Amino acid sequence: MSSIPLSQQASARPRASADPAYLDGLNPEQRKAVETTEGPVLVLAGAGTGKTRVLTTRLAHILATGKAWPSQILAVTFTNKAAREMKHRVGSIIGEAVEGLPWLGTFHSISAQILRRHAELVGLKQSFTILDTDDQLRLIKQILEAENIDAKRWTPRYFASLVDGWKNRAMTPDRIPEEDKWKFADGKAGDLYKLYQERLSVLNACDFGDLLLHCITVFQENADVLADFHRKFRYVLVDEYQDTNVAQYLWLRLLARGSNNLCCVGDDDQSIYGWRGAEVDNILRFETDFPGAAVIRLERNYRSTGNILAAASGLITANKARLGKTLWTEDDPGEKVQVSGLWDGEAEARFVADEIESHVRKGGKHDDIAVLVRASWQMRAFEDRFIMLGLPYKVIGGPRFFERAEIRDALAYLRLVRSEADDLAFERVINTPKRGIGDTSVQKIALTARSAQVSMAEAARLMTQTDEIRGKARTGLIAFLKDLDRWREQAEAMRHDELAEVILDDSGYTAMWREDKSPQAAGRLDNLKELVRSMGEFDTLESFLEHIALVTDADRMEDGDEISIMTLHAAKGLEFPLVFLPGWEETVFPSQRSMDEGGTAALEEERRLAYVGITRARERAVITFTANRMIFGRWQNVIPSRFVDELPPDNCEAKSETGYYDAGPGFEGVSEPSDPFRSSYESPGWKRFQASKAAGRRADPGVIDGKAQLIESGDASSVGGQSKWKPGDRVFHQKFGYGVVKVTDGAKLTVAFDKAGVKKVVASFVGEAP
DNA sequence: TGGGGGCACCTTTTT
DNA sequence: GGTGCCCCCA
């Protein structure tokens, strides 16, 4: 870091006007947001109003005017990518001197930093591990098993979501509301939560929510520690304030109380994390929470064309709960937002790919383009199509690199070598690859460990001295423990990426995948190589593990001329010249599931998501919907999203030239796919389209030959003691195809399915009378 | 102990 | 279409 004070660096630059260069080109509101540095400030920044610019300039301004050193600024973003971006942009304004903005990061990464220093205050060791969702679920499963709770009726997943909810609201086990205790296992929720926290403590681990919650505890119970941070942080900045939850709010309030120089930037119309406990209320309440707060509104949009902005604004007015603002732009109206109806998902992907090809033909680039979906399962169709046409793309989000089984296995080995007490890691790799140590043996080890109050590895060591475990399991166990010892010795002398390679080879893990003949095996081996490579970028194993615990795939976004496929959530904060918004159908978007859970509030959040989607576009937005959608392997008729109807007609153009749907004005008529030379007419969707057209039907769910009845797995075979089916009945099953009922035997039903021309009994259905 | 067949349930969205 | 669980057999 340069030793020249930043103020001098900035003022040393020759300037024509009295203002520093970084203030050039800011509009009056933006400038006010930059220069109002003292006291609480709320910046209500609509989409595309230069929010990031304001934030970075403000940071630069504070540094350049010598109000604070980089280490005295706490700046919180929602993603690591946003943090990096901000660091980079501040750097380019100010010179290189900002490498050391040590307190710029996400809520979670900053919390982890704080907690590493003060872990002992919440009963953890400095070396605590951060559990990911998978570890967390396995831990919960173990607890439920130990407590004899039926994991079928009360799923670990649901319990995890409850815990998450409590932690989002900053509730420790002793503070949860009485009624919440009855949300799980007949009133045992509170006790289980307590048990869970105790287990975490024993494992010297914490989950994601704990990072924040423990910090809050540290601040609340240790006035001296908090006072230290107050002295340290002269300025506090928060991005995406609309998405903060109660815990984050408390965390912020505790830290900002020192200087009172708190600046929050957000947009209530872009609050899309309600399901994660975000409270739009935080932003609506800001002036009450921080008396004397300056409120600055940024309403001039610099990003999108007039039509795009108008379409998004028109849509969002359907929401009741909002502060309300009027975004405006001086840009020309540009193209209207295009709305297209397609036959099915395949046609939709074909259509989008065709549009992309024509964009590129006209000189556009692939990385101008984003495909923004509601849920990750929708990505697949686009990937398939892009691969087929050789279009370069990247998926952001989706199954994450560090959550893949092979990566997690490899990491478990490393964790175990680093700390033998890591029971979760021990259980994960004890029999991967197979060492003949089955469930029974693992259970025995776990039992011994529990009663002797030692780690499982320790217990296993003890048990090799006795004859509790015999035969193959014993040999395997002894060899494994010996390996562990050796690796631990080697770890002293070796770089951690070398160590990883050694472990993966010695343990037989690499060999396991090399011998695996399944098509995914090669990819897994590649992933392991990539893991070892990326480990090399870190100085220590610790820093690497910390990194992967806190970083998501969205943060690993690389540059390159590629189309981006991502969820709407992941697209927050990004912009693209051309944006595709597929899947605008009821039940898909707005998501049925979210509406079932959250009612009107959820619907409004879905609408904000639509708003975020449209406003990502600079020049052109294309919305599509289909008539038939494959959901959970089953064809469904779907209708256009209500959001399609809510779009202001003047700014949109309905183009239903491809595919077919009859959904009112603008969408009537049947037509054929646009580009017969590129399209696969043998696709199921196309066949159904043809069949349906011939039959004069409007939309065909894939109904069968007129005689067969639809049968489902688990279909009730007897109703009121009387079988619903009789031998000889013709049936159709979505997975197995056509079939004939052979035997109805009480609760069991045997069907012979005729698949690929071969008669074969492939299933019997068991059902209960209603 | 481990593999294979047969099935149920499934999925939002992420730090 | 994919996964994870249960049950049965070698």
mmCIF file of C-alpha atoms (C1' of nucleotides) in Angstrom, chain A residues 374 376-377 440-441 552 567 593 713 762-764, chain B residues 1-3 6-8 10-15:
data_model
loop_
_atom_site.group_PDB
_atom_site.id
_atom_site.type_symbol
_atom_site.label_atom_id
_atom_site.label_comp_id
_atom_site.label_asym_id
_atom_site.label_seq_id
_atom_site.Cartn_x
_atom_site.Cartn_y
_atom_site.Cartn_z
ATOM 1 C CA ARG A 374 -37.229 -18.015 -12.382
ATOM 2 C CA SER A 376 -32.757 -23.260 -12.226
ATOM 3 C CA TRP A 377 -34.559 -26.259 -13.747
ATOM 4 C CA THR A 440 -23.275 -50.958 11.103
ATOM 5 C CA SER A 441 -19.614 -50.289 11.836
ATOM 6 C CA THR A 552 -20.821 -18.770 -4.465
ATOM 7 C CA THR A 567 -31.789 -17.004 -12.263
ATOM 8 C CA ARG A 593 -44.952 -22.641 -4.578
ATOM 9 C CA SER A 713 -47.351 -44.018 -9.491
ATOM 10 C CA VAL A 762 -41.982 -52.967 -14.724
ATOM 11 C CA ALA A 763 -44.057 -51.771 -11.874
ATOM 12 C CA SER A 764 -46.643 -52.567 -9.333
ATOM 13 C "C1'" DT B 1 -21.868 -55.536 3.401
ATOM 14 C "C1'" DG B 2 -23.195 -53.856 -0.945
ATOM 15 C "C1'" DG B 3 -25.763 -53.785 -5.120
ATOM 16 C "C1'" DG B 6 -38.640 -50.353 -7.534
ATOM 17 C "C1'" DC B 7 -40.654 -46.522 -6.118
ATOM 18 C "C1'" DA B 8 -41.907 -41.763 -3.937
ATOM 19 C "C1'" DC B 10 -39.412 -33.713 -5.736
ATOM 20 C "C1'" DT B 11 -37.472 -28.012 -6.512
ATOM 21 C "C1'" DT B 12 -38.130 -21.992 -6.104
ATOM 22 C "C1'" DT B 13 -35.112 -18.165 -5.287
ATOM 23 C "C1'" DT B 14 -28.977 -17.832 -1.857
ATOM 24 C "C1'" DT B 15 -25.424 -15.658 1.839
#
